[in-house]
PDB file of C-alpha atoms in Angstrom:
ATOM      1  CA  UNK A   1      47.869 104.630 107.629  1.00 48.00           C
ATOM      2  CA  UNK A   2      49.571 103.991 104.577  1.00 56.00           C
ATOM      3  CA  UNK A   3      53.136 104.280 106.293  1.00 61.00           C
ATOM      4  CA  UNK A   4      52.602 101.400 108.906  1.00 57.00           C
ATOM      5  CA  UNK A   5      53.643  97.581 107.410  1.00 57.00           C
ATOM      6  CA  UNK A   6      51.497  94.672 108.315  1.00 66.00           C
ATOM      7  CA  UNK A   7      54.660  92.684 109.666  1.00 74.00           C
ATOM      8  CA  UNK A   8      54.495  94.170 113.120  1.00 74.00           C
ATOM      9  CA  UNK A   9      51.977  95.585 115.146  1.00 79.00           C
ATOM     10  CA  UNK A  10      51.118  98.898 115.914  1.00 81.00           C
ATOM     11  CA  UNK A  11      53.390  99.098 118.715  1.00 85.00           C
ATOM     12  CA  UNK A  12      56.179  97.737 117.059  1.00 84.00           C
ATOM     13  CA  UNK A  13      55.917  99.952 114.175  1.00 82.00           C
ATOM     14  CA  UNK A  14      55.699 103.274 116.155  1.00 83.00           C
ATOM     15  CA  UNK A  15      59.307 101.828 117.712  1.00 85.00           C
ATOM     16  CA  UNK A  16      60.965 101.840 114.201  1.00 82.00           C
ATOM     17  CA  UNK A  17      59.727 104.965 113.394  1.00 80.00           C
ATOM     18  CA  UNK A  18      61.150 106.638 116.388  1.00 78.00           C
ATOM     19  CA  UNK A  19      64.287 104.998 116.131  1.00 79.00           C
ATOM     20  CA  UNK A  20      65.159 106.001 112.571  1.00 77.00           C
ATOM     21  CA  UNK A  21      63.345 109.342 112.980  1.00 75.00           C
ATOM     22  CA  UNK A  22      66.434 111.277 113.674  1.00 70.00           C
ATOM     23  CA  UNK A  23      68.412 109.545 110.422  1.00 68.00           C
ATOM     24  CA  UNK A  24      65.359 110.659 107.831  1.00 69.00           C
ATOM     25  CA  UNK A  25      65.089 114.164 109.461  1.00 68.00           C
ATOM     26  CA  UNK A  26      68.026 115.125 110.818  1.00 61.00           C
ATOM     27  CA  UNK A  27      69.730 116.144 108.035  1.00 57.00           C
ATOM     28  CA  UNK A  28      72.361 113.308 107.923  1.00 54.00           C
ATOM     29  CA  UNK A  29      73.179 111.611 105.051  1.00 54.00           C
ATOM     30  CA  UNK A  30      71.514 108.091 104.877  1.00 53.00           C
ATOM     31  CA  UNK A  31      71.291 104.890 102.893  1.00 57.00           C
ATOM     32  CA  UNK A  32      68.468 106.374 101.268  1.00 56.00           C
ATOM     33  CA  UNK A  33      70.263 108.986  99.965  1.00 63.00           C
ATOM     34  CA  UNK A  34      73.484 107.224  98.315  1.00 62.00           C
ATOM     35  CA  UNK A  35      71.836 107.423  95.315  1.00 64.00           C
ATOM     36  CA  UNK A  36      72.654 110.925  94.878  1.00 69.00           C
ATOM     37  CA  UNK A  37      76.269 110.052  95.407  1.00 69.00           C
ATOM     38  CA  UNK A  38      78.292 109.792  92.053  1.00 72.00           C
ATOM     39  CA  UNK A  39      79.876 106.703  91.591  1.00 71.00           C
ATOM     40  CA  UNK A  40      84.167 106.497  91.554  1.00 73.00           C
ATOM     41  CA  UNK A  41      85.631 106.085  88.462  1.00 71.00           C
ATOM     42  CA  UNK A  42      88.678 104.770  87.611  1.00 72.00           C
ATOM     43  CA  UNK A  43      90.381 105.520  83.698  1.00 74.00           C
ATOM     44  CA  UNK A  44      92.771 102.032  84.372  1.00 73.00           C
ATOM     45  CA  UNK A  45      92.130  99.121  81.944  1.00 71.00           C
ATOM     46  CA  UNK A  46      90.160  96.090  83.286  1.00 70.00           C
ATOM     47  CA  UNK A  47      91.816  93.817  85.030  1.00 66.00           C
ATOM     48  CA  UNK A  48      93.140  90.648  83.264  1.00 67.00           C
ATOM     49  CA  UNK A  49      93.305  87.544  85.408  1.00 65.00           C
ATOM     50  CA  UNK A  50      95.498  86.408  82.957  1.00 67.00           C
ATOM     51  CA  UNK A  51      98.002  89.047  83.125  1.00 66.00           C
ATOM     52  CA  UNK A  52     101.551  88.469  85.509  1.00 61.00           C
ATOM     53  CA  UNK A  53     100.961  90.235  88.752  1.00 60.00           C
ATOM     54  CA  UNK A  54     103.120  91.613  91.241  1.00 59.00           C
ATOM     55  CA  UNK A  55     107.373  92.294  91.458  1.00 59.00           C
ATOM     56  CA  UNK A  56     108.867  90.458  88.484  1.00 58.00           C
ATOM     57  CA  UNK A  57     111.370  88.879  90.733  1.00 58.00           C
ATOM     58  CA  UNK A  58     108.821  86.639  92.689  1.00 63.00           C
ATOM     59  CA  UNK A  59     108.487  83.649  91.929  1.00 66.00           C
ATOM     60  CA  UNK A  60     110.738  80.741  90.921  1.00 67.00           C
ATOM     61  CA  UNK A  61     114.149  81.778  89.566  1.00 69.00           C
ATOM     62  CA  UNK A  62     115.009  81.409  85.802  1.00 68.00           C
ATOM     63  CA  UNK A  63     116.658  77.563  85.700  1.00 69.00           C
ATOM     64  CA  UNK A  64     114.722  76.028  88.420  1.00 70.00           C
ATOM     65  CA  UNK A  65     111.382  75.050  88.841  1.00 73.00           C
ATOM     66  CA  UNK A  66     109.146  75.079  91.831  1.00 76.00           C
ATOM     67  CA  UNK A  67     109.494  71.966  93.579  1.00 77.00           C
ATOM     68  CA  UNK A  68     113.304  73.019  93.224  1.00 76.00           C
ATOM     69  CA  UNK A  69     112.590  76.266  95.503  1.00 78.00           C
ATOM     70  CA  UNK A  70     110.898  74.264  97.867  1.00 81.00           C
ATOM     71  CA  UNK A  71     113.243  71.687  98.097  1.00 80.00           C
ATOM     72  CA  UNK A  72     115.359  73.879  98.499  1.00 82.00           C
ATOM     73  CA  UNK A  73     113.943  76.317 101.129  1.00 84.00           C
ATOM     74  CA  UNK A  74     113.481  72.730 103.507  1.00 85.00           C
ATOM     75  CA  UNK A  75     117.297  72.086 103.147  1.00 86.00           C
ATOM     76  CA  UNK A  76     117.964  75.165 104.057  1.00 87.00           C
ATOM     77  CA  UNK A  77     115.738  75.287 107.265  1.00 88.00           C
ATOM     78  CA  UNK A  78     116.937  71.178 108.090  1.00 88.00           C
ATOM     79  CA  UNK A  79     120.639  72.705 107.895  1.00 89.00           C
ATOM     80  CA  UNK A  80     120.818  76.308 109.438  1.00 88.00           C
ATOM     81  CA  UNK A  81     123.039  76.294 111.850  1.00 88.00           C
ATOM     82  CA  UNK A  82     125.759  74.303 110.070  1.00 89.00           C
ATOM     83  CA  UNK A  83     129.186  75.788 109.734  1.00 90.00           C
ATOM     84  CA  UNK A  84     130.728  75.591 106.375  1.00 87.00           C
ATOM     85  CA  UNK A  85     132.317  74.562 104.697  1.00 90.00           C
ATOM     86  CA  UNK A  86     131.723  70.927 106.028  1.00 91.00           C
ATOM     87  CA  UNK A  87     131.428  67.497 104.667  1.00 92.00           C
ATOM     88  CA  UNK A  88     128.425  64.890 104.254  1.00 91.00           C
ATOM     89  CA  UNK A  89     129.301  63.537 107.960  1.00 92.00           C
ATOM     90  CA  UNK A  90     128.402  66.686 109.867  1.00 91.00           C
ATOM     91  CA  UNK A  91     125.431  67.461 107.490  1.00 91.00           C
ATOM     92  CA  UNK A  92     123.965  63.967 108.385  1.00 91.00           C
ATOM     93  CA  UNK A  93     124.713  64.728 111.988  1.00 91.00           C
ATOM     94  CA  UNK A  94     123.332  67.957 112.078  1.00 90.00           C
ATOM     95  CA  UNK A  95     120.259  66.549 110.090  1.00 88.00           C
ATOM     96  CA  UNK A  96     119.995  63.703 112.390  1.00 87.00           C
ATOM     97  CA  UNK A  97     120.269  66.009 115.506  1.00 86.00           C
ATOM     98  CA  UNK A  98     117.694  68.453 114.197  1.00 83.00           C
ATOM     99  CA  UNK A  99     115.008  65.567 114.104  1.00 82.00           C
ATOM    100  CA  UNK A 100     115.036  65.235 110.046  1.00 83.00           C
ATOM    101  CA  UNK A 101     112.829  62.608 108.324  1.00 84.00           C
ATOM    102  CA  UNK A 102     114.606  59.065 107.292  1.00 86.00           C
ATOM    103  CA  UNK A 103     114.725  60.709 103.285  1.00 85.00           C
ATOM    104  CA  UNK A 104     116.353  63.877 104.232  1.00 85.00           C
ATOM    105  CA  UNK A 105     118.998  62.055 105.705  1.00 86.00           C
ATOM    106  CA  UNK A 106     119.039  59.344 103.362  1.00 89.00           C
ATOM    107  CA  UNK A 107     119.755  61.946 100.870  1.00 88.00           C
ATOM    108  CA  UNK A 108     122.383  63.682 102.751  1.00 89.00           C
ATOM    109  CA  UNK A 109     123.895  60.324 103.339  1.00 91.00           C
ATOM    110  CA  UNK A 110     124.448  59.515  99.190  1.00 91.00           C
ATOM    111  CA  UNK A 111     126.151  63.396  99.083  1.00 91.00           C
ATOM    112  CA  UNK A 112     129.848  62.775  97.572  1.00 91.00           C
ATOM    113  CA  UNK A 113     132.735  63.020 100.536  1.00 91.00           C
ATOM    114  CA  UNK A 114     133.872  66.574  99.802  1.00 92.00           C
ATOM    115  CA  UNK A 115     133.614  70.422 101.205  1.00 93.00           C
ATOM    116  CA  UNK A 116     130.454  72.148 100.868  1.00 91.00           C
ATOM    117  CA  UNK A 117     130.903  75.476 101.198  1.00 91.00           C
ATOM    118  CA  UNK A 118     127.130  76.517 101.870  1.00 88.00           C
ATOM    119  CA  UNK A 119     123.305  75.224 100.866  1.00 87.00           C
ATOM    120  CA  UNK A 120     123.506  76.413  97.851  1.00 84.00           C
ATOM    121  CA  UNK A 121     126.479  73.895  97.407  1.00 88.00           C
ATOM    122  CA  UNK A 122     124.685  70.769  98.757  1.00 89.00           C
ATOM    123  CA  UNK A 123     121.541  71.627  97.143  1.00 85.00           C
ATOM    124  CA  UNK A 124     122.675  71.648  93.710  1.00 85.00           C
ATOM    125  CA  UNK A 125     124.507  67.995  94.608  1.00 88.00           C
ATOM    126  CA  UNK A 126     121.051  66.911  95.283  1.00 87.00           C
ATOM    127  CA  UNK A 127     119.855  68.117  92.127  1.00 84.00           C
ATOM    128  CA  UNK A 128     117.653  70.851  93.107  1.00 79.00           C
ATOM    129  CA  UNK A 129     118.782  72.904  90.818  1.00 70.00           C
ATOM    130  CA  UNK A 130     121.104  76.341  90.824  1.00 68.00           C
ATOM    131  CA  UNK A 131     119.107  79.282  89.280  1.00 66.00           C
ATOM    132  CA  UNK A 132     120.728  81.284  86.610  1.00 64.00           C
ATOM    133  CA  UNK A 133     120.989  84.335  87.467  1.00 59.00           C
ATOM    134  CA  UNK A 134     120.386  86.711  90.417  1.00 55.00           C
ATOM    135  CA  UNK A 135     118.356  89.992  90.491  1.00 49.00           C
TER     136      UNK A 135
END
Protein backbone atom coordinates (compact mmCIF):
# COMPACT_ATOMS: atom_id res chain seq x y z
CA UNK A 1 0.00 0.00 0.00
CA UNK A 2 2.14 2.53 -1.27
CA UNK A 3 -0.47 5.41 -0.44
CA UNK A 4 -0.66 4.73 3.42
CA UNK A 5 2.31 6.79 5.62
CA UNK A 6 3.95 5.04 8.47
CA UNK A 7 3.03 8.04 10.91
CA UNK A 8 -0.38 6.70 11.76
CA UNK A 9 -1.92 3.53 11.79
CA UNK A 10 -4.10 1.92 9.57
CA UNK A 11 -7.07 3.29 11.10
CA UNK A 12 -5.93 6.62 11.25
CA UNK A 13 -4.91 6.73 7.75
CA UNK A 14 -8.22 5.41 6.25
CA UNK A 15 -9.74 8.67 8.38
CA UNK A 16 -7.61 11.17 6.31
CA UNK A 17 -8.36 9.65 3.30
CA UNK A 18 -12.04 9.91 3.75
CA UNK A 19 -11.92 13.24 4.96
CA UNK A 20 -10.06 14.83 2.05
CA UNK A 21 -11.68 12.40 -0.42
CA UNK A 22 -14.28 14.80 -1.53
CA UNK A 23 -11.46 17.84 -2.04
CA UNK A 24 -9.15 15.44 -4.51
CA UNK A 25 -12.28 14.12 -6.37
CA UNK A 26 -14.80 16.37 -6.30
CA UNK A 27 -13.80 18.54 -8.75
CA UNK A 28 -12.95 21.57 -6.50
CA UNK A 29 -10.07 23.41 -6.82
CA UNK A 30 -7.42 22.51 -4.11
CA UNK A 31 -4.03 23.40 -2.71
CA UNK A 32 -2.73 20.89 -4.91
CA UNK A 33 -3.78 22.46 -7.76
CA UNK A 34 -2.56 26.27 -7.28
CA UNK A 35 0.13 25.46 -9.24
CA UNK A 36 -1.77 25.73 -12.31
CA UNK A 37 -2.84 29.17 -11.24
CA UNK A 38 -0.79 32.02 -13.00
CA UNK A 39 0.80 34.20 -10.76
CA UNK A 40 -0.42 38.31 -10.56
CA UNK A 41 1.70 40.59 -12.04
CA UNK A 42 2.11 43.94 -11.45
CA UNK A 43 4.12 46.45 -14.35
CA UNK A 44 4.82 49.16 -11.11
CA UNK A 45 8.51 49.72 -10.22
CA UNK A 46 9.83 48.04 -7.01
CA UNK A 47 9.26 49.56 -4.12
CA UNK A 48 11.97 51.85 -2.60
CA UNK A 49 12.04 52.00 1.17
CA UNK A 50 13.85 54.93 0.67
CA UNK A 51 11.43 56.78 -1.33
CA UNK A 52 8.81 59.62 0.60
CA UNK A 53 5.53 57.88 1.09
CA UNK A 54 2.17 59.02 1.48
CA UNK A 55 0.26 62.87 1.12
CA UNK A 56 3.09 65.40 0.85
CA UNK A 57 1.47 67.47 3.49
CA UNK A 58 2.06 64.93 6.42
CA UNK A 59 4.44 65.36 8.37
CA UNK A 60 6.13 68.28 10.15
CA UNK A 61 5.48 71.68 8.55
CA UNK A 62 8.28 73.56 6.63
CA UNK A 63 10.00 75.84 9.69
CA UNK A 64 9.42 73.56 12.51
CA UNK A 65 10.72 70.46 13.50
CA UNK A 66 9.14 67.54 15.22
CA UNK A 67 9.46 67.97 18.77
CA UNK A 68 7.92 71.49 17.76
CA UNK A 69 4.58 69.62 16.49
CA UNK A 70 4.45 67.75 19.48
CA UNK A 71 4.98 70.38 21.72
CA UNK A 72 2.76 71.88 20.22
CA UNK A 73 -0.16 69.41 19.80
CA UNK A 74 0.20 68.99 24.09
CA UNK A 75 -0.38 72.81 24.45
CA UNK A 76 -3.02 72.65 22.52
CA UNK A 77 -4.82 69.67 24.29
CA UNK A 78 -3.51 71.33 28.10
CA UNK A 79 -5.41 74.61 26.81
CA UNK A 80 -8.67 73.73 24.82
CA UNK A 81 -11.21 75.19 26.29
CA UNK A 82 -9.60 78.60 26.88
CA UNK A 83 -11.28 81.67 25.53
CA UNK A 84 -9.10 84.05 23.71
CA UNK A 85 -7.75 86.19 23.57
CA UNK A 86 -6.52 85.93 27.28
CA UNK A 87 -3.45 86.62 29.23
CA UNK A 88 -0.71 84.35 31.04
CA UNK A 89 -3.04 84.45 34.34
CA UNK A 90 -5.99 82.53 32.92
CA UNK A 91 -3.67 80.20 30.85
CA UNK A 92 -1.91 79.20 34.18
CA UNK A 93 -5.32 78.82 35.71
CA UNK A 94 -6.77 76.91 33.15
CA UNK A 95 -3.48 74.77 33.06
CA UNK A 96 -3.53 74.43 36.71
CA UNK A 97 -7.30 73.45 36.71
CA UNK A 98 -6.86 70.92 33.93
CA UNK A 99 -4.30 68.91 36.16
CA UNK A 100 -1.03 70.07 34.03
CA UNK A 101 2.47 68.91 35.09
CA UNK A 102 4.69 71.50 37.36
CA UNK A 103 6.77 72.38 33.66
CA UNK A 104 3.74 73.10 31.69
CA UNK A 105 2.80 75.55 34.06
CA UNK A 106 6.10 76.69 34.86
CA UNK A 107 6.30 77.56 31.30
CA UNK A 108 3.05 79.24 31.05
CA UNK A 109 4.01 81.12 34.12
CA UNK A 110 7.45 82.89 32.32
CA UNK A 111 4.80 83.84 29.15
CA UNK A 112 5.12 87.85 28.80
CA UNK A 113 1.80 89.76 30.40
CA UNK A 114 -0.01 90.39 27.12
CA UNK A 115 -3.17 89.08 24.85
CA UNK A 116 -2.88 85.87 23.22
CA UNK A 117 -5.16 85.61 20.74
CA UNK A 118 -5.05 81.67 20.25
CA UNK A 119 -2.34 78.54 20.65
CA UNK A 120 -0.78 79.32 17.90
CA UNK A 121 0.03 82.71 19.71
CA UNK A 122 1.35 81.21 23.00
CA UNK A 123 3.09 78.50 21.31
CA UNK A 124 5.33 80.48 19.28
CA UNK A 125 6.13 82.64 22.77
CA UNK A 126 7.33 79.38 24.00
CA UNK A 127 9.43 78.86 21.15
CA UNK A 128 7.84 76.03 19.50
CA UNK A 129 8.06 77.33 16.50
CA UNK A 130 5.38 78.91 13.77
CA UNK A 131 5.53 76.90 10.46
CA UNK A 132 5.91 78.79 7.28
CA UNK A 133 3.45 78.26 5.34
CA UNK A 134 0.06 76.48 5.17
CA UNK A 135 -1.21 73.95 2.54
Amino acid sequence: MPDKSDKHGPKVDDEIGHETEGMVRGGHPTHAEEFKETEPYSGDAPWDPTAATGDPREGSPPGMSAGDVEGRSDLARLLSGVRYPARPDDLVAHASGAGADDAAVGALETLPDREYENVADVADELGYGRENRRF
